[in-house]
XYZ file of C-alpha atoms in Angstrom:
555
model
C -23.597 -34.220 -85.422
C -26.600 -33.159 -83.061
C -23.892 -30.631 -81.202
C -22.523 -29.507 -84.030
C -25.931 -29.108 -85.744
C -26.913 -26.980 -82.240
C -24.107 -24.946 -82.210
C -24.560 -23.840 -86.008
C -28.660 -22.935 -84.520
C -26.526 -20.644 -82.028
C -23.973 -19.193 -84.501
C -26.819 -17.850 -87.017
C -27.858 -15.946 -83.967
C -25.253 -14.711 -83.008
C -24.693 -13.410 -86.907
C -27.314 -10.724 -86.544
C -25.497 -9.407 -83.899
C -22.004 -9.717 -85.597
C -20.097 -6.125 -86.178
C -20.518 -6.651 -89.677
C -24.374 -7.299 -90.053
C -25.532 -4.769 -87.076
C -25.311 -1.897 -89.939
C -27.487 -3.701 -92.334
C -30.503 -4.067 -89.899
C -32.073 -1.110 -90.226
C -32.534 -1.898 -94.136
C -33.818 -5.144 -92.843
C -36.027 -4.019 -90.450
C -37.024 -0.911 -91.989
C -38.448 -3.610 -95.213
C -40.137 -5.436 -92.567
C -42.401 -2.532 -91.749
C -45.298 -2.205 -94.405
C -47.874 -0.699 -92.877
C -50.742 -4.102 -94.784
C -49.906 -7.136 -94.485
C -48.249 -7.931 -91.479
C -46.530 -11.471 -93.357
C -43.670 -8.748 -94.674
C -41.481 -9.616 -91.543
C -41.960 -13.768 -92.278
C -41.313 -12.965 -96.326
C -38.295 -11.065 -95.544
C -36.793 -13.857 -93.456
C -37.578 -16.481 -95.349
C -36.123 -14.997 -98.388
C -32.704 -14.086 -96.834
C -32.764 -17.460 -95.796
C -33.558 -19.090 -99.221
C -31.359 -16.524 -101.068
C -28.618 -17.495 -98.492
C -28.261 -21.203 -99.822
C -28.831 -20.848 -103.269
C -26.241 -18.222 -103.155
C -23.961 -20.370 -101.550
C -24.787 -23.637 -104.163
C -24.070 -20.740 -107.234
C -21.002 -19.686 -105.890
C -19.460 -22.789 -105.217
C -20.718 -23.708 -108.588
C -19.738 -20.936 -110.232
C -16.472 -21.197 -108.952
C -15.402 -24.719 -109.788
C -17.107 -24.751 -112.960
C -18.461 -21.971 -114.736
C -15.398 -19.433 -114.175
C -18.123 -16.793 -112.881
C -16.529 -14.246 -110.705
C -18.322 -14.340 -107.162
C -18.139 -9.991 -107.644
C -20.953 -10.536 -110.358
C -23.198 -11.948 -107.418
C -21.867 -9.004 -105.391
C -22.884 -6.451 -108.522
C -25.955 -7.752 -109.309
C -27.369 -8.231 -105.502
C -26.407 -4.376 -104.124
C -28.108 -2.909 -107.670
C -31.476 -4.769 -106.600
C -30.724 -3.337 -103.319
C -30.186 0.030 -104.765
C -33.084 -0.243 -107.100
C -35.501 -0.890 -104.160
C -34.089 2.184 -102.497
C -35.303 4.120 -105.065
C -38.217 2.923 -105.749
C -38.896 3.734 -101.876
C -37.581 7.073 -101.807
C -39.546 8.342 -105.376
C -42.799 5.941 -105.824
C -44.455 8.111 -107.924
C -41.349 8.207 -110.407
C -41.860 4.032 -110.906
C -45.212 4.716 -111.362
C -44.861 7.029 -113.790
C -42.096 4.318 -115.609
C -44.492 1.529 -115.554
C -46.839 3.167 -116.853
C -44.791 4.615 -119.973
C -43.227 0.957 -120.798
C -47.036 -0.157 -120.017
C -46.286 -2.569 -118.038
C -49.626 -4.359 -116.042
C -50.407 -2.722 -112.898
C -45.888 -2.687 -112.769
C -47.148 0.373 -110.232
C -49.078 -1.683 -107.951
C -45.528 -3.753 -107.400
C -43.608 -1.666 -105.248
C -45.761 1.975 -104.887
C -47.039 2.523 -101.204
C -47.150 -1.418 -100.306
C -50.827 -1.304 -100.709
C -51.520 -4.206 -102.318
C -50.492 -8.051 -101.007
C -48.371 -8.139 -104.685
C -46.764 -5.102 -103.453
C -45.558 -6.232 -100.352
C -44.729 -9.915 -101.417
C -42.624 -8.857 -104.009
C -41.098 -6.445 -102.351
C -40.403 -8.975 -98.934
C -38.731 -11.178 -101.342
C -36.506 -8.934 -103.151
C -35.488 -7.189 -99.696
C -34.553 -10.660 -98.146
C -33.182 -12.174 -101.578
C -30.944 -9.109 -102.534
C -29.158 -9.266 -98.808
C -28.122 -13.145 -98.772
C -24.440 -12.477 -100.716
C -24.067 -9.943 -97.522
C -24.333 -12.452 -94.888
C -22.854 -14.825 -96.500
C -19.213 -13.423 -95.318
C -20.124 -12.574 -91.671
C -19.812 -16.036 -90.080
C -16.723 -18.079 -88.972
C -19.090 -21.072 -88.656
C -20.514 -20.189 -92.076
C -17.194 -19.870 -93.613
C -16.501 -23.488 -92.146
C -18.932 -25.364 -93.556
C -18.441 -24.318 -96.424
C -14.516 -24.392 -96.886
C -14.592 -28.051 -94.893
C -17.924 -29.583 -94.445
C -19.385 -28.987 -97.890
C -16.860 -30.459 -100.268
C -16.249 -33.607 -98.279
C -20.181 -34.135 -97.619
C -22.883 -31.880 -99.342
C -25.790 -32.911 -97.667
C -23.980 -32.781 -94.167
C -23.087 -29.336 -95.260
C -26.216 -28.420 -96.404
C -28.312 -29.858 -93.506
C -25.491 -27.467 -91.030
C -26.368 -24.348 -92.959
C -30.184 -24.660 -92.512
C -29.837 -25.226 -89.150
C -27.363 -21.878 -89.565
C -30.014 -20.070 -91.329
C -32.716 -21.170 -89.117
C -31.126 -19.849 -86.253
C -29.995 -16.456 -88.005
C -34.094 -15.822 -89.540
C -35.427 -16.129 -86.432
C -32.968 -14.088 -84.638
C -33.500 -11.417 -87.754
C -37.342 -12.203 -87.228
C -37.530 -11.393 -83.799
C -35.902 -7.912 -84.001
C -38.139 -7.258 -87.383
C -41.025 -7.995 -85.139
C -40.370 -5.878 -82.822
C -39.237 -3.125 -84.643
C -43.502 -3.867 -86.745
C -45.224 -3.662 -82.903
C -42.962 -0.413 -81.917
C -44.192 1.291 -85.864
C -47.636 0.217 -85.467
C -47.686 2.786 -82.158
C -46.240 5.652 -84.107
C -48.584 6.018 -87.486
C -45.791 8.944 -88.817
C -43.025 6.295 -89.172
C -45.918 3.561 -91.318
C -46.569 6.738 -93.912
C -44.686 5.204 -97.286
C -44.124 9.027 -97.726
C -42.841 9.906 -94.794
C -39.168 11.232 -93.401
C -38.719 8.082 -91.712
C -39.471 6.037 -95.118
C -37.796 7.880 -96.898
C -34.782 7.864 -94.609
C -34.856 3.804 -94.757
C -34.731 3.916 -98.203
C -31.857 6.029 -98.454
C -30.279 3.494 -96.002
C -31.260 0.699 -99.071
C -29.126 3.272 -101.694
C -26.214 3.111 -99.273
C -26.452 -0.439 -98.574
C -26.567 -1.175 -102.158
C -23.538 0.686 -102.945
C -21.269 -0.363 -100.550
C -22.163 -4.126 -101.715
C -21.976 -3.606 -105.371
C -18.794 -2.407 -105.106
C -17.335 -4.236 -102.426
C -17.015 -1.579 -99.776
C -18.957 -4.066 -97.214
C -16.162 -5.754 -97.626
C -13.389 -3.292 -96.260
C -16.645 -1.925 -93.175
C -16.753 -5.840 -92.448
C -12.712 -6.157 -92.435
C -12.675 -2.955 -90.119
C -15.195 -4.260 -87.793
C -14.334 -7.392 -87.047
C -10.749 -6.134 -86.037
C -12.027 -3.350 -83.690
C -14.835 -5.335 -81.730
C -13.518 -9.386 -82.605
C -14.769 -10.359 -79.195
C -18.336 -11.607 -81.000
C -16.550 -13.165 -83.329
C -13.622 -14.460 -81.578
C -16.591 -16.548 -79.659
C -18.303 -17.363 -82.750
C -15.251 -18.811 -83.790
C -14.936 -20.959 -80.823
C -17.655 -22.761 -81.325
C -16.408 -24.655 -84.393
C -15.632 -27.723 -83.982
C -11.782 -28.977 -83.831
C -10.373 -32.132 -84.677
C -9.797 -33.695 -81.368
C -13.935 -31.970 -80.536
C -15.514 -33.469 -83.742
C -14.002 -36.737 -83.506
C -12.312 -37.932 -80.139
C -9.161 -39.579 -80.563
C -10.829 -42.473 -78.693
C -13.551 -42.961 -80.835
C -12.167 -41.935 -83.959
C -8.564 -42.760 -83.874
C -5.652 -45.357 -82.767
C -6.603 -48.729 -82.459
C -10.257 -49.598 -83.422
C -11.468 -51.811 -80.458
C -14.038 -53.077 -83.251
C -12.508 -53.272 -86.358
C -15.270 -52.603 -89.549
C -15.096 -53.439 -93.105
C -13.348 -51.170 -95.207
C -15.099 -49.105 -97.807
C -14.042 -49.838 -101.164
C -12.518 -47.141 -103.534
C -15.508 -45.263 -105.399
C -15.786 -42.891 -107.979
C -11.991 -42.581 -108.514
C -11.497 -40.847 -112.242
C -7.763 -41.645 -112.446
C -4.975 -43.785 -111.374
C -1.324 -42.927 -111.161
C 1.590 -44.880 -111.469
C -0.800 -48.336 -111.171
C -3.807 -49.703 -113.213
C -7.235 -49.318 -111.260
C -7.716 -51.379 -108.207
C -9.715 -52.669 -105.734
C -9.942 -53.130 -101.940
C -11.345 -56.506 -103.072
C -8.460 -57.921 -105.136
C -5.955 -56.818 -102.708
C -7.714 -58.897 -100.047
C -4.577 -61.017 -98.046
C -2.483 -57.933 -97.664
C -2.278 -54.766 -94.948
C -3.403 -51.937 -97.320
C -2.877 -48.101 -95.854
C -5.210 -45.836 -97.309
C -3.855 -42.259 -97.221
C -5.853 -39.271 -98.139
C -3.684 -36.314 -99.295
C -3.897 -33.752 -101.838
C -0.190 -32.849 -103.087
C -0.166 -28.614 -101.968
C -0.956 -29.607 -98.364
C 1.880 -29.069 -96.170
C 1.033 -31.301 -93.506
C 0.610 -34.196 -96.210
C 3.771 -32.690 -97.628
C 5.407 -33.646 -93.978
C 4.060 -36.915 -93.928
C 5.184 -38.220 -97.204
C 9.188 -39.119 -96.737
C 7.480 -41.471 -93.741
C 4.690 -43.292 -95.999
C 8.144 -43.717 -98.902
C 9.967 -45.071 -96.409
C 7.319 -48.019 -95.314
C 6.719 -48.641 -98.565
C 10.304 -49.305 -99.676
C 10.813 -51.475 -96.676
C 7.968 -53.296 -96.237
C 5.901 -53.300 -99.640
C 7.714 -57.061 -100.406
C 6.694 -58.611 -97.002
C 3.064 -57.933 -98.509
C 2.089 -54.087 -97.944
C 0.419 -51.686 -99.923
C -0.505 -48.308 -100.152
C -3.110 -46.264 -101.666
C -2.747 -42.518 -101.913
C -6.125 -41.324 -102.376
C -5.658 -37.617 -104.060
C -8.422 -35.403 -102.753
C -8.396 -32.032 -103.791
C -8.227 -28.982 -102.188
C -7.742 -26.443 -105.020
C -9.338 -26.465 -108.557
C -5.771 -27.493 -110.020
C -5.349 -30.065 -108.058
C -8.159 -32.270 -109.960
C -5.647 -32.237 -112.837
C -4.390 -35.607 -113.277
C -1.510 -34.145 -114.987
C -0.523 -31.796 -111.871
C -0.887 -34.759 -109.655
C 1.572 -37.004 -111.969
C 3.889 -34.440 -111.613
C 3.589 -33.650 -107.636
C 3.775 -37.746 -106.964
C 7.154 -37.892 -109.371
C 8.576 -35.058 -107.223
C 7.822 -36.777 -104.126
C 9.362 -39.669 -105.487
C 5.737 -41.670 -104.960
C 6.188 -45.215 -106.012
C 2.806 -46.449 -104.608
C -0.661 -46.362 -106.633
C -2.092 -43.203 -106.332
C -5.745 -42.705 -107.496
C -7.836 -39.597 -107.909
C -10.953 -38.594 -105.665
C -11.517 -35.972 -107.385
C -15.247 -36.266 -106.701
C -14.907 -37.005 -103.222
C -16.728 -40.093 -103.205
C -14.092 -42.169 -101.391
C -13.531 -39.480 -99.079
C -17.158 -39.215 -98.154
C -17.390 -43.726 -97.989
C -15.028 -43.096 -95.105
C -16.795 -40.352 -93.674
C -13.096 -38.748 -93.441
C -12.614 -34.798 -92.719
C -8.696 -34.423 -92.986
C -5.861 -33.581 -94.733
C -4.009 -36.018 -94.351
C -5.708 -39.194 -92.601
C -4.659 -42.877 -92.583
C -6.832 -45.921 -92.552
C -4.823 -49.528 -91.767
C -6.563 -52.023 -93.005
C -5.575 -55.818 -92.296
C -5.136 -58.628 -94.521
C -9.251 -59.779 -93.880
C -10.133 -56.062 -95.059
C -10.725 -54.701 -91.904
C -10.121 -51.374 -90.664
C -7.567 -51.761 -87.751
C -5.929 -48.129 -87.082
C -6.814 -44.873 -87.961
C -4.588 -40.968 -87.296
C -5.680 -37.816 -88.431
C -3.122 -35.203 -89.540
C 1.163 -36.018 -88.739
C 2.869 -37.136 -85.916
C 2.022 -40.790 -84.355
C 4.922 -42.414 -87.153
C 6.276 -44.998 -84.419
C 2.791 -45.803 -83.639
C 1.904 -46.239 -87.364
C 4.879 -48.622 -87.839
C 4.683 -50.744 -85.056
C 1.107 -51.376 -86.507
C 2.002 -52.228 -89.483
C 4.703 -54.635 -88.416
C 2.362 -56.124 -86.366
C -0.169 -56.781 -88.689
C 2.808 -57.806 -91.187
C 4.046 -60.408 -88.526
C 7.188 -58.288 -89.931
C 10.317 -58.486 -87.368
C 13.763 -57.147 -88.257
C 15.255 -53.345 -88.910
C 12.289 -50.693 -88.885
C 12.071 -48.316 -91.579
C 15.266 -45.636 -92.776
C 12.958 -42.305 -93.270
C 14.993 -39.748 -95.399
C 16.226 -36.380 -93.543
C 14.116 -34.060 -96.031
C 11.127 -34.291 -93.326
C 9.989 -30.702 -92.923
C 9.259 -29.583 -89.141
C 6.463 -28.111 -87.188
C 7.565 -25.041 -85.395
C 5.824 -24.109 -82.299
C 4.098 -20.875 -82.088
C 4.610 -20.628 -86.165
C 1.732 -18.981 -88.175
C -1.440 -20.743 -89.040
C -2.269 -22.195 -92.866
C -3.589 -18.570 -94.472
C -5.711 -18.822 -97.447
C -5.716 -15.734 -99.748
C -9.124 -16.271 -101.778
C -12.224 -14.683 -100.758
C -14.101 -17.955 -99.125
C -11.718 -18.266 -96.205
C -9.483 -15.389 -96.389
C -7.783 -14.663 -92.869
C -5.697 -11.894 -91.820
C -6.270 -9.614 -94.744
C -5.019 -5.887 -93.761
C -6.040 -4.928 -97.075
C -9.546 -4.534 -97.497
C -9.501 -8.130 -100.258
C -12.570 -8.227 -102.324
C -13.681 -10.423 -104.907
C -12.605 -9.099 -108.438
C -10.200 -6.956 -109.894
C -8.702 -3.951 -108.132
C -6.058 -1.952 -107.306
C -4.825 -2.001 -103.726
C -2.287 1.037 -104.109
C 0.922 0.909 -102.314
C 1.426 -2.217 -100.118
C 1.676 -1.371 -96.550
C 3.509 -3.466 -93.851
C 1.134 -5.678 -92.154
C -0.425 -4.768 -88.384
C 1.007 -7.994 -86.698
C 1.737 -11.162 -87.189
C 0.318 -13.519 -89.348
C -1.672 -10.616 -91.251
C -0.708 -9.447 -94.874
C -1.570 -6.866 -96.948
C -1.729 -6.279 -100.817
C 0.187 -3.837 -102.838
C -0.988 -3.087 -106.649
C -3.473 -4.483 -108.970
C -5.108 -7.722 -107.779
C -7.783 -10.109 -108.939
C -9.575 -12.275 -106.384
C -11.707 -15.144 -106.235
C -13.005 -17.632 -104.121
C -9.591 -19.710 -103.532
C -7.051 -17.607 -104.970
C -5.628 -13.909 -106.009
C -3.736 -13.444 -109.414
C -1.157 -10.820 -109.884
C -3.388 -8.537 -112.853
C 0.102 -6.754 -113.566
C 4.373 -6.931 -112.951
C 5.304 -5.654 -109.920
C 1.993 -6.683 -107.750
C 2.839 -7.049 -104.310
C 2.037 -8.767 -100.965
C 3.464 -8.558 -97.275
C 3.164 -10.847 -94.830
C 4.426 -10.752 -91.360
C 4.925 -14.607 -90.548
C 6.352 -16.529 -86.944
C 8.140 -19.370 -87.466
C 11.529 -20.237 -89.461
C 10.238 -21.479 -92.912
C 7.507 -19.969 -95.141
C 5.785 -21.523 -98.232
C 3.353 -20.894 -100.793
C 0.912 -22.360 -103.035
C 1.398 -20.986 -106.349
C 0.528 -21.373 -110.417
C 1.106 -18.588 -113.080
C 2.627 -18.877 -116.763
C 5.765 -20.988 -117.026
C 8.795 -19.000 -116.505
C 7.537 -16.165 -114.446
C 9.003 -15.013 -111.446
C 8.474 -13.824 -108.045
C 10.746 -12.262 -105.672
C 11.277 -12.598 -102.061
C 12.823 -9.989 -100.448
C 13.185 -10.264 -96.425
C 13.245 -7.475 -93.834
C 16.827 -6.752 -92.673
C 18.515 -8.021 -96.048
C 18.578 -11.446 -94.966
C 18.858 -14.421 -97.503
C 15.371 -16.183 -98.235
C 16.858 -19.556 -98.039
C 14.029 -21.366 -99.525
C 14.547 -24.495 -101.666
C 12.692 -22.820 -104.630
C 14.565 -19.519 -104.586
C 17.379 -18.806 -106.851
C 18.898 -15.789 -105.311
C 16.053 -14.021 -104.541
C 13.396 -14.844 -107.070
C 11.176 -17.878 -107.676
C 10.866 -19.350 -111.620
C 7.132 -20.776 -111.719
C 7.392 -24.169 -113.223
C 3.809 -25.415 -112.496
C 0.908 -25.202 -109.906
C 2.818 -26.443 -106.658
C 3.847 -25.306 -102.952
C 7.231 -23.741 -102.949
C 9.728 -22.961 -100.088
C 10.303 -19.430 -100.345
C 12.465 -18.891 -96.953
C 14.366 -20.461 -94.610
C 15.237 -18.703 -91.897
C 18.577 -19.545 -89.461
C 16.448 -20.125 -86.484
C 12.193 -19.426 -85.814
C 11.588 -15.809 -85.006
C 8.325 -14.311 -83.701
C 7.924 -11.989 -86.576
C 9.484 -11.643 -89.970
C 7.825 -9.369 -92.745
C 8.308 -10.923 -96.275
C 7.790 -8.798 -99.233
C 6.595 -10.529 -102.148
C 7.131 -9.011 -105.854
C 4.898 -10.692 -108.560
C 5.116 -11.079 -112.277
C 1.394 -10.624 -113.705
C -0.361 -13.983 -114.023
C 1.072 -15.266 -110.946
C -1.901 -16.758 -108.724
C -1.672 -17.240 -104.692
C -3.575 -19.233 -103.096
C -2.666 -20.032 -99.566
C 0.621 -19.719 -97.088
C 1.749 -22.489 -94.951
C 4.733 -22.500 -92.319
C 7.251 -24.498 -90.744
């Protein structure tokens, strides 16, 4: 925790100097310099920093529960932006407004940052209006949120403090040098001034481009013509095998603990509720999973198969559901997913996260063996390690005699194939397009600029986790490596979506009928199946309106 805590300290730095902040700082650094109170540099800081978190804890919020689109944030932060511009560039004009409305001393608020009011207000507003912008400029920041903050909020939390703590004083340090280098030159201090007046015409731009989600597309361009920053950046997160070593984390526990019991689970399939507790005296395999992941997905004709063959000799599993998309908390989705996987095993819903968090766990999917005393014997992170997992569980059994017949519907892992892409705004990657949050119309889709990028084609509408087809005939391209493709979809029952690959060959995909895939519920589906992997194949996508994406997977 301590490294990863220091290397968040070192990423917030390294944000301020990110291609898609180093435009902003003059608007930051240009609010810094009041030519009173010399706290304006510490306000403006500490307000980015404040407005970064809360923005953060609304937008998650808003997002799973109050259906607010993350573009009103975007809207409402670039018009204060754009409303500070102006009153920089005409003070006397807000004067005059003030006083017609008659609002109390309203002129002293933000005319010539005379008074400490003045500049307060004005510190606050200028740091508070610019947290939404940072808050998609950061691999590490995108991490923590997309992984760290659902399984453990506080964890989260305390990682992007330590984020913002390292990005405020980096953003302090240049503000306060910029404040000694304007206190030299008396011209550039003079509220009515050509330099003042230029900053706040940088505040009008500013404003704009976030309000309407042009920072957006600059950010998109700039991180693909100078990604070395970020490439780095993006090093620094943690892995798997960094954040937990496979011999301290995984395999056989040298000092097996109690397990946690099941909390906060808000319903069962196929199985009354149960305890750890009463099922004391048998091996118990806890599996986390949530049903669109296609690594759990991969693991699942292995966990049928042990529990066919072994569940009489005294083994059980529980398939904790933990959700990674909104529509996977239904309980009503998930009794359909575990009837298509032909689940027999109790499954029970986390959709809370509270059993996740009692085991501390960070993966999709990840296996705790416990032993007939309740102990937690053996422990794997993601697929693979099968023959391992069985021996253990024979072991523990006592079990001798024929190992376990696992079904020939396993899907593979390609090597080289393209990486799990999400398509909604929080952890978009790859997007040629320009994605924003909201509704818009991408024009004509374009064929993506290598592999593993996409682009859009049409009217979209994007949030946080997903993008929804906002007519017939929306498109998207992707450029994939590998020899399978599929996709996390939901829409209205009975629409359609066509695959159409380059060179006229047949998609292949379990879920396509000729060329077009019938929605019959919020699920992955196999769209193609190619004869053999390939290094790049461009898949055209054809939507029926109502159709929502929300993240590719390959094999």
């Amino acid at each position: 925790m301590l490294v990863t805590a220091l290397l968040s300290l070192l990423a917030g730095v390294l944000t301020v100097l990110a291609p898609c902040v180093l435009p902003f700082l003059p608007v930051i650094v240009g609010g810094s310099l009041g030519h009173g109170s010399r706290r304006r540099p510490y306000l403006i800081a500490g307000s980015l920093v404040v407005s970064l978190l809360l923005f953060t804890l609304l937008l998650k919020a808003s997002t799973a529960f109050l259906n607010i689109d993350p573009k009103v944030w975007a809207i409402g932060s670039g018009s204060l932006v754009v409303l500070l511009g102006l009153v920089m560039l005409f003070p006397g004009v807000w004067a005059r407004i003030a006083a017609a409305v008659k609002l109390d001393n309203a002129h002293q608020l933000l005319d010539k940052a005379r008074g400490h009011r003045s500049e307060t207000l004005g510190a606050v507003l200028t740091g508070a209006a610019l947290g939404p912008v940072f808050s998609s400029c950061s691999p590490t920041y995108a991490w923590v949120i997309a992984t760290v903050l659902p399984a453990s909020p506080s964890v989260g939390m305390f990682y992007l403090g330590v984020y913002c703590i390292g990005m405020a004083g980096a953003l302090l340090a240049i503000s306060l040098l910029g404040r000694r280098l304007i206190d030299r030159l008396g011209w550039a201090a003079n509220p009515r001034g050509w330099f003042q007046r230029v900053v706040a015409v940088l505040f009008i731009i500013v404003g704009v481009f976030v309000a309407t989600g042009w920072d957006k597309q600059f950010q998109a361009w700039a991180v693909d013509k100078f990604p070395s920053l970020v490439a780095f950046e993006e090093g620094l997160i943690p892995s798997a095998e960094q954040a937990i070593p496979r011999q301290a984390g995984e395999g056989e526990l040298p000092n097996p603990t109690p397990a946690p019991e099941l909390q906060g689970i808000t319903a069962w399939v196929g199985s009354d509720p149960l305890t750890l507790a009463e099922l004391r005296g048998k091996v118990v395999l806890v599996d986390f999973w949530t049903y669109s992941c296609i690594n759990c997905v991969r693991t699942q004709p292995y966990l049928n198969a042990w529990y066919d063959r072994y569940h009489d000799a005294g083994f059980e599993i529980i398939g904790v559901h933990a959700p990674e998309f909104a529509f996977e908390k239904v309980p009503e989705n998930v009794a359909k997913a575990v009837a298509d996987a032909r689940i027999k095993y109790p499954v029970a819903l986390d959709n809370d996260f509270a059993t996740w968090r009692a085991y501390n766990n960070r993966y999709w999917p990840a296996k705790y063996l416990i032993d007939a005393e309740g102990r937690v014997r053996w422990v794997h992170f993601g697929e693979g390690h099968y023959d391992e997992a069985e021996a253990k569980i024979r072991e523990l059994l006592g079990e001798g005699g024929d190992k376990a017949v696992v079904s020939d519907e396993t899907l593979q892992h390609t090597p080289g194939q393209s990486p799990e892409t999400y398509l909604g705004t929080d952890r978009a990657a790859g997007d040629d397009s320009g994605l924003r949050g909201g509704d818009h119309d991408y024009g004509a889709a374009t064929d993506p600029r290598e592999t593993s990028h996409w682009t859009l084609g049409g009217p979209w509408s994007a949030d946080g986790e997903s993008i929804t087809a906002l007519s017939d005939g929306a498109q998207l391209r992707y450029r994939f490596s590998g020899q399978e493709m599929y996709l996390v979809m939901d829409g209205p029952a009975g629409a359609r979506v066509r695959v159409e690959v380059e060179g006229g060959i047949a998609p292949g995909g379990a879920d396509v009928i000729g060329e077009e895939v019938t929605i019959d519920g919020a699920r992955m589906y196999r769209l193609v199946r190619l004869p053999e992997a390939t290094g790049g194949t461009t898949v055209t996508l054809t939507f029926d309106e109502g159709v929502r994406a929300n993240a590719f997977t390959f094999g």
